[in-house]
Coordinates of C-alpha atoms in Angstrom, one line a residue:
X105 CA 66.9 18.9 -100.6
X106 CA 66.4 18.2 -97.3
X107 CA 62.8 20.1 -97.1
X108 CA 61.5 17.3 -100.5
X109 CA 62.7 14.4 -98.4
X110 CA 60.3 16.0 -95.1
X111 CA 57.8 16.2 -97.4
X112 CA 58.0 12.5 -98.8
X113 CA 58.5 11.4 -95.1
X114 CA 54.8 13.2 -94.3
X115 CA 53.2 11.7 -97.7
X116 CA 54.4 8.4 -96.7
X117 CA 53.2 8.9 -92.9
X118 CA 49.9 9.7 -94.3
X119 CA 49.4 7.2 -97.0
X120 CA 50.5 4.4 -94.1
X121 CA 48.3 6.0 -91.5
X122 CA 45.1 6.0 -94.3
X123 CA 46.0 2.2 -95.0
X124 CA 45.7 1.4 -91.4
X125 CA 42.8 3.1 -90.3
X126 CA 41.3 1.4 -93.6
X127 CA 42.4 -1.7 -92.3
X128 CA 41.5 -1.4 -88.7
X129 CA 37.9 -0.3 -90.0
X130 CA 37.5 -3.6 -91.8
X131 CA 39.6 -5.8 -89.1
X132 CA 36.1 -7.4 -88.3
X133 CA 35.7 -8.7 -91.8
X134 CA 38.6 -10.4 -92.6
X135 CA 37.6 -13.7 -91.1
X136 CA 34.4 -13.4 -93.0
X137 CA 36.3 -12.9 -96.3
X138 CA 38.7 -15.7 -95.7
X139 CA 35.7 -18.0 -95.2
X140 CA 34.1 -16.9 -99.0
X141 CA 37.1 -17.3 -100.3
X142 CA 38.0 -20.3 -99.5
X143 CA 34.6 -21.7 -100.1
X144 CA 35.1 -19.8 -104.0
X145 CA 38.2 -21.6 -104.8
X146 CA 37.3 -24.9 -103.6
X147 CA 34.2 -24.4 -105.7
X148 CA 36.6 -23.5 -108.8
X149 CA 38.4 -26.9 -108.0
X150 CA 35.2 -29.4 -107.9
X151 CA 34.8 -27.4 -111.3
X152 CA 37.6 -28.3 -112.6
X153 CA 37.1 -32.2 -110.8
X154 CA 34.1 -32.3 -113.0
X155 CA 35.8 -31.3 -115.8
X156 CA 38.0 -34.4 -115.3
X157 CA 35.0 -36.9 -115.3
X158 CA 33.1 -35.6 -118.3
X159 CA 36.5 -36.0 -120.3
X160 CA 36.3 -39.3 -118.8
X161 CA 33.2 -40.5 -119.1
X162 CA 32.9 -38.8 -122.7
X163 CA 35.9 -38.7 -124.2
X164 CA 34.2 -38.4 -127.9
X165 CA 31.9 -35.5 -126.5
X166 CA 34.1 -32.7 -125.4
X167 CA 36.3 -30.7 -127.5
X168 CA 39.8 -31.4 -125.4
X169 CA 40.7 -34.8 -124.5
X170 CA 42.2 -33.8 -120.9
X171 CA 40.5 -32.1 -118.3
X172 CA 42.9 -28.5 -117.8
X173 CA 42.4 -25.9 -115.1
X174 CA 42.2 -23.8 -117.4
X175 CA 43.6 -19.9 -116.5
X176 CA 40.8 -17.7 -117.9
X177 CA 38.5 -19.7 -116.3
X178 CA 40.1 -19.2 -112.8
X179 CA 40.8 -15.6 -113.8
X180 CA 37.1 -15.3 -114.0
X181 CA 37.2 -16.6 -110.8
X182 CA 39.7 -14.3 -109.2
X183 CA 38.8 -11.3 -111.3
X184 CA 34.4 -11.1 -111.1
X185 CA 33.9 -13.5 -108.4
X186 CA 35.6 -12.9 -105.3
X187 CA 35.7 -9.3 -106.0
X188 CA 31.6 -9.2 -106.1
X189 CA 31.2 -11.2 -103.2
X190 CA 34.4 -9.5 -101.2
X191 CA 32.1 -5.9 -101.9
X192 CA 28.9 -7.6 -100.8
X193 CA 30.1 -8.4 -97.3
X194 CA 32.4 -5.1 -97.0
X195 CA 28.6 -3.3 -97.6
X196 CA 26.7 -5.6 -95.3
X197 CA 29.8 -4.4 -92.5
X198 CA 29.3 -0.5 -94.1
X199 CA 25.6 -1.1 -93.7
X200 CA 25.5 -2.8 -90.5
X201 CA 27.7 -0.5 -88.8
X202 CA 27.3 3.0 -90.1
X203 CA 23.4 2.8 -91.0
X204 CA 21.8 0.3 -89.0
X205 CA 23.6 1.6 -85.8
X206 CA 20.9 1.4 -83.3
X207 CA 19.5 -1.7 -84.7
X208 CA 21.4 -5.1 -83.5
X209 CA 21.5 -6.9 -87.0
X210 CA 24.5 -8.9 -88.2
X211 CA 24.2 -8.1 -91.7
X212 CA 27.8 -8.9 -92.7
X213 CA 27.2 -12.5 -91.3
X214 CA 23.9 -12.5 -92.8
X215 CA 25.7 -12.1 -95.9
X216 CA 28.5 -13.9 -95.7
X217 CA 25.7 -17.1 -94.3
X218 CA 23.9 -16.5 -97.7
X219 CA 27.3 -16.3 -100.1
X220 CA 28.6 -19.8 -97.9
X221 CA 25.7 -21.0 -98.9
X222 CA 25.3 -20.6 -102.4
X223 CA 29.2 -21.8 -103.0
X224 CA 27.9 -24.9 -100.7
X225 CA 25.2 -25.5 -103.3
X226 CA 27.2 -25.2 -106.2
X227 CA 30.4 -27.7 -104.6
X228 CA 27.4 -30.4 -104.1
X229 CA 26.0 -29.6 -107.9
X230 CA 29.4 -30.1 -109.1
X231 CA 30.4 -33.1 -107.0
X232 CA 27.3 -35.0 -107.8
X233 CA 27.3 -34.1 -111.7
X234 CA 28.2 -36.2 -114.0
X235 CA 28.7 -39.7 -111.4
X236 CA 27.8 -43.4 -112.5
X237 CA 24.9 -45.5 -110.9
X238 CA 27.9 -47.6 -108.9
X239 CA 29.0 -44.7 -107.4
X240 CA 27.9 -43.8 -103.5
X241 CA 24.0 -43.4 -102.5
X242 CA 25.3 -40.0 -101.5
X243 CA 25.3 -38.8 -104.6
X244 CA 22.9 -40.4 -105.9
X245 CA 20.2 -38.7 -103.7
X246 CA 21.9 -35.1 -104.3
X247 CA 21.4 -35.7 -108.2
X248 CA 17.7 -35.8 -107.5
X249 CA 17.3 -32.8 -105.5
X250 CA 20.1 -30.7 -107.5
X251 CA 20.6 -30.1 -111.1
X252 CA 22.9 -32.1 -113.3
X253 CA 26.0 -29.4 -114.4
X254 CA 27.4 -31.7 -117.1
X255 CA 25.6 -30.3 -119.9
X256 CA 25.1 -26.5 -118.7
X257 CA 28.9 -26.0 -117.5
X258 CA 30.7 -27.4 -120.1
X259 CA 28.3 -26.4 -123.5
X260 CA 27.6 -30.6 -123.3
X261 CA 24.4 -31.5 -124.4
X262 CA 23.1 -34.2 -121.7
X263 CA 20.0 -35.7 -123.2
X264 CA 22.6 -36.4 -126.5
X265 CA 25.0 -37.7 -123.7
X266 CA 22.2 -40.3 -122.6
X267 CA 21.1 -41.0 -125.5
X268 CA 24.3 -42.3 -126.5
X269 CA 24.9 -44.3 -123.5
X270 CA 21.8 -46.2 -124.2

């Protein structure tokens, strides 16, 4: 009896002792990942914020009368998302540190830069979607420089949409 619980004792040891060298491999990551992240939910939620004006400002267009955060949709979010991006920058760090290791190139910033970047563009398509004329010049000048996600995120047709509010 006493010679199984050893033996769990050592399996556990081990399993801990693999989860923390895993962990201090990656330690220089995790500020990077925290960053995507963040910047991947917040662009769920201007998602969903959009959501809530086209229900508003087309009420007879869109299928559900009140904007929800929908679940699968965050799932989607949680589930292919982060996970894609999360592997990106733990390769960049795998790259950067065990192939490139006589070259100075921060890769793993280099691709955390270009994933911040790309959830950047996609907040600012989202928050200047779907805005009326009165609204800030802000906006305004992002809708002519970025595309308009009314119709292509929500299956809304937008040249029916304008049609109709002429």
């Amino acid at each position: 009896m006493e010679e199984s619980i050893n033996f769990w004792k050592v399996v556990f040891v081990a399993i801990g002792g693999w989860i923390g060298g895993i962990i201090g491999e990656f330690k220089p990551v995790f500020p990077l990942v925290v960053v995507a992240i963040v910047l991947i939910v917040y662009d769920a939620w201007t998602a969903y914020q959009l959501d809530k004006r086209v229900r508003v400002k087309y009420p007879s267009k869109t299928k559900r009368a009140k904007a929800k955060f929908t679940s699968f949709q965050f799932s989607k979010v949680i589930k292919v998302t982060i996970p894609k991006r999360l592997w990106l920058i733990v390769l960049a760090y795998l790259i950067e540190h065990w192939v490139f290791i006589h070259v100075t190139i921060p890769l793993s910033y280099i691709v955390t830069g270009v994933i911040c970047f790309e959830q950047a563009w996609s907040i600012m398509e989202n928050e200047s979607s779907c805005r009326d004329e009165n609204e800030s010049k802000f906006w305004k000048l992002l809708q002519k420089i970025m595309i308009d996600k009314t119709s292509r995120h929500f299956d809304v047709n937008l040249d029916d949409l304008k049609d109709d509010e002429k």
